PDB file of C-alpha atoms in Angstrom:
ATOM      1  CA  UNK A 216     -61.068  45.577 109.258  1.00 79.00           C
ATOM      2  CA  UNK A 217     -59.155  43.527 106.709  1.00 85.00           C
ATOM      3  CA  UNK A 218     -56.821  40.844 108.066  1.00 91.00           C
ATOM      4  CA  UNK A 219     -53.175  41.034 107.065  1.00 95.00           C
ATOM      5  CA  UNK A 220     -51.255  38.005 105.860  1.00 96.00           C
ATOM      6  CA  UNK A 221     -49.048  36.090 106.362  1.00 96.00           C
ATOM      7  CA  UNK A 222     -49.898  35.283 109.980  1.00 97.00           C
ATOM      8  CA  UNK A 223     -47.568  33.234 112.187  1.00 98.00           C
ATOM      9  CA  UNK A 224     -48.717  30.987 115.018  1.00 98.00           C
ATOM     10  CA  UNK A 225     -46.086  29.708 117.470  1.00 98.00           C
ATOM     11  CA  UNK A 226     -46.335  26.475 119.453  1.00 97.00           C
ATOM     12  CA  UNK A 227     -44.087  25.550 122.373  1.00 96.00           C
ATOM     13  CA  UNK A 228     -42.199  22.301 121.991  1.00 95.00           C
ATOM     14  CA  UNK A 229     -42.059  20.406 125.277  1.00 90.00           C
ATOM     15  CA  UNK A 230     -38.603  19.659 126.677  1.00 89.00           C
ATOM     16  CA  UNK A 231     -36.948  22.164 124.333  1.00 92.00           C
ATOM     17  CA  UNK A 232     -36.158  25.704 125.455  1.00 95.00           C
ATOM     18  CA  UNK A 233     -34.512  26.842 122.221  1.00 97.00           C
ATOM     19  CA  UNK A 234     -37.003  25.748 119.510  1.00 97.00           C
ATOM     20  CA  UNK A 235     -40.644  26.521 118.643  1.00 98.00           C
ATOM     21  CA  UNK A 236     -43.099  25.135 116.135  1.00 98.00           C
ATOM     22  CA  UNK A 237     -44.412  27.730 113.681  1.00 98.00           C
ATOM     23  CA  UNK A 238     -47.450  27.551 111.423  1.00 98.00           C
ATOM     24  CA  UNK A 239     -47.457  30.377 108.863  1.00 98.00           C
ATOM     25  CA  UNK A 240     -50.778  31.002 107.119  1.00 98.00           C
ATOM     26  CA  UNK A 241     -51.149  33.059 103.960  1.00 98.00           C
ATOM     27  CA  UNK A 242     -54.111  33.897 101.738  1.00 96.00           C
ATOM     28  CA  UNK A 243     -53.896  33.524  97.973  1.00 95.00           C
ATOM     29  CA  UNK A 244     -57.002  34.870  96.255  1.00 92.00           C
ATOM     30  CA  UNK A 245     -59.821  33.091  98.125  1.00 93.00           C
ATOM     31  CA  UNK A 246     -57.854  30.096  99.464  1.00 97.00           C
ATOM     32  CA  UNK A 247     -55.496  29.693 102.405  1.00 97.00           C
ATOM     33  CA  UNK A 248     -52.097  27.989 102.455  1.00 98.00           C
ATOM     34  CA  UNK A 249     -49.845  27.027 105.369  1.00 98.00           C
ATOM     35  CA  UNK A 250     -46.215  26.181 106.036  1.00 98.00           C
ATOM     36  CA  UNK A 251     -44.951  24.310 109.085  1.00 98.00           C
ATOM     37  CA  UNK A 252     -41.434  24.892 110.398  1.00 98.00           C
ATOM     38  CA  UNK A 253     -39.345  24.349 113.493  1.00 98.00           C
ATOM     39  CA  UNK A 254     -37.705  27.704 114.318  1.00 98.00           C
ATOM     40  CA  UNK A 255     -35.199  29.004 116.825  1.00 98.00           C
ATOM     41  CA  UNK A 256     -37.001  30.682 119.741  1.00 97.00           C
ATOM     42  CA  UNK A 257     -34.733  33.766 119.824  1.00 97.00           C
ATOM     43  CA  UNK A 258     -34.257  34.616 116.143  1.00 98.00           C
ATOM     44  CA  UNK A 259     -37.318  32.883 114.616  1.00 97.00           C
ATOM     45  CA  UNK A 260     -35.018  31.592 111.857  1.00 98.00           C
ATOM     46  CA  UNK A 261     -35.903  28.215 110.372  1.00 98.00           C
ATOM     47  CA  UNK A 262     -34.206  25.192 111.933  1.00 98.00           C
ATOM     48  CA  UNK A 263     -36.198  22.619 109.906  1.00 98.00           C
ATOM     49  CA  UNK A 264     -38.955  22.960 107.306  1.00 98.00           C
ATOM     50  CA  UNK A 265     -41.632  20.295 107.882  1.00 98.00           C
ATOM     51  CA  UNK A 266     -44.300  20.712 105.189  1.00 98.00           C
ATOM     52  CA  UNK A 267     -46.817  22.942 103.459  1.00 97.00           C
ATOM     53  CA  UNK A 268     -50.471  22.653 102.523  1.00 97.00           C
ATOM     54  CA  UNK A 269     -52.665  24.345  99.934  1.00 96.00           C
ATOM     55  CA  UNK A 270     -56.289  25.119  99.003  1.00 95.00           C
ATOM     56  CA  UNK A 271     -57.930  25.397 102.418  1.00 96.00           C
ATOM     57  CA  UNK A 272     -61.310  27.110 102.538  1.00 96.00           C
ATOM     58  CA  UNK A 273     -60.712  29.165 105.685  1.00 95.00           C
ATOM     59  CA  UNK A 274     -57.910  30.326 107.954  1.00 97.00           C
ATOM     60  CA  UNK A 275     -58.862  28.160 110.926  1.00 97.00           C
ATOM     61  CA  UNK A 276     -58.827  25.022 108.764  1.00 97.00           C
ATOM     62  CA  UNK A 277     -55.315  25.894 107.541  1.00 97.00           C
ATOM     63  CA  UNK A 278     -54.092  26.533 111.109  1.00 98.00           C
ATOM     64  CA  UNK A 279     -55.649  23.275 112.358  1.00 97.00           C
ATOM     65  CA  UNK A 280     -54.054  21.259 109.562  1.00 98.00           C
ATOM     66  CA  UNK A 281     -50.683  22.894 110.206  1.00 98.00           C
ATOM     67  CA  UNK A 282     -50.810  22.135 113.926  1.00 98.00           C
ATOM     68  CA  UNK A 283     -51.803  18.539 113.170  1.00 98.00           C
ATOM     69  CA  UNK A 284     -48.867  18.123 110.748  1.00 98.00           C
ATOM     70  CA  UNK A 285     -46.480  19.571 113.348  1.00 98.00           C
ATOM     71  CA  UNK A 286     -47.862  17.215 116.003  1.00 96.00           C
ATOM     72  CA  UNK A 287     -47.461  14.171 113.702  1.00 97.00           C
ATOM     73  CA  UNK A 288     -43.892  15.171 112.903  1.00 96.00           C
ATOM     74  CA  UNK A 289     -42.921  15.655 116.558  1.00 95.00           C
ATOM     75  CA  UNK A 290     -44.583  12.365 117.549  1.00 94.00           C
ATOM     76  CA  UNK A 291     -42.655  10.544 114.814  1.00 94.00           C
ATOM     77  CA  UNK A 292     -39.381  11.679 116.429  1.00 89.00           C
ATOM     78  CA  UNK A 293     -40.286   9.973 119.707  1.00 81.00           C
ATOM     79  CA  UNK A 294     -40.411   6.491 118.143  1.00 66.00           C
TER      80      UNK A 294
END
């Protein structure tokens, strides 16, 4: 069965009941791209766009990179 894209992956943000982290992965030809956003939990509308990444060889690599970028961004807010 062929996978459908884009695919969204949601990550809970500790100490915040109204926001989620979202990594959206899409496939363009043979490569994968991702976007990282902070979204409202209820509506899934974008609160803040964090970054995007291109030219990943597989979906799991794109998801991993997106989660890492989200983690770095959230950690930078704590300082």
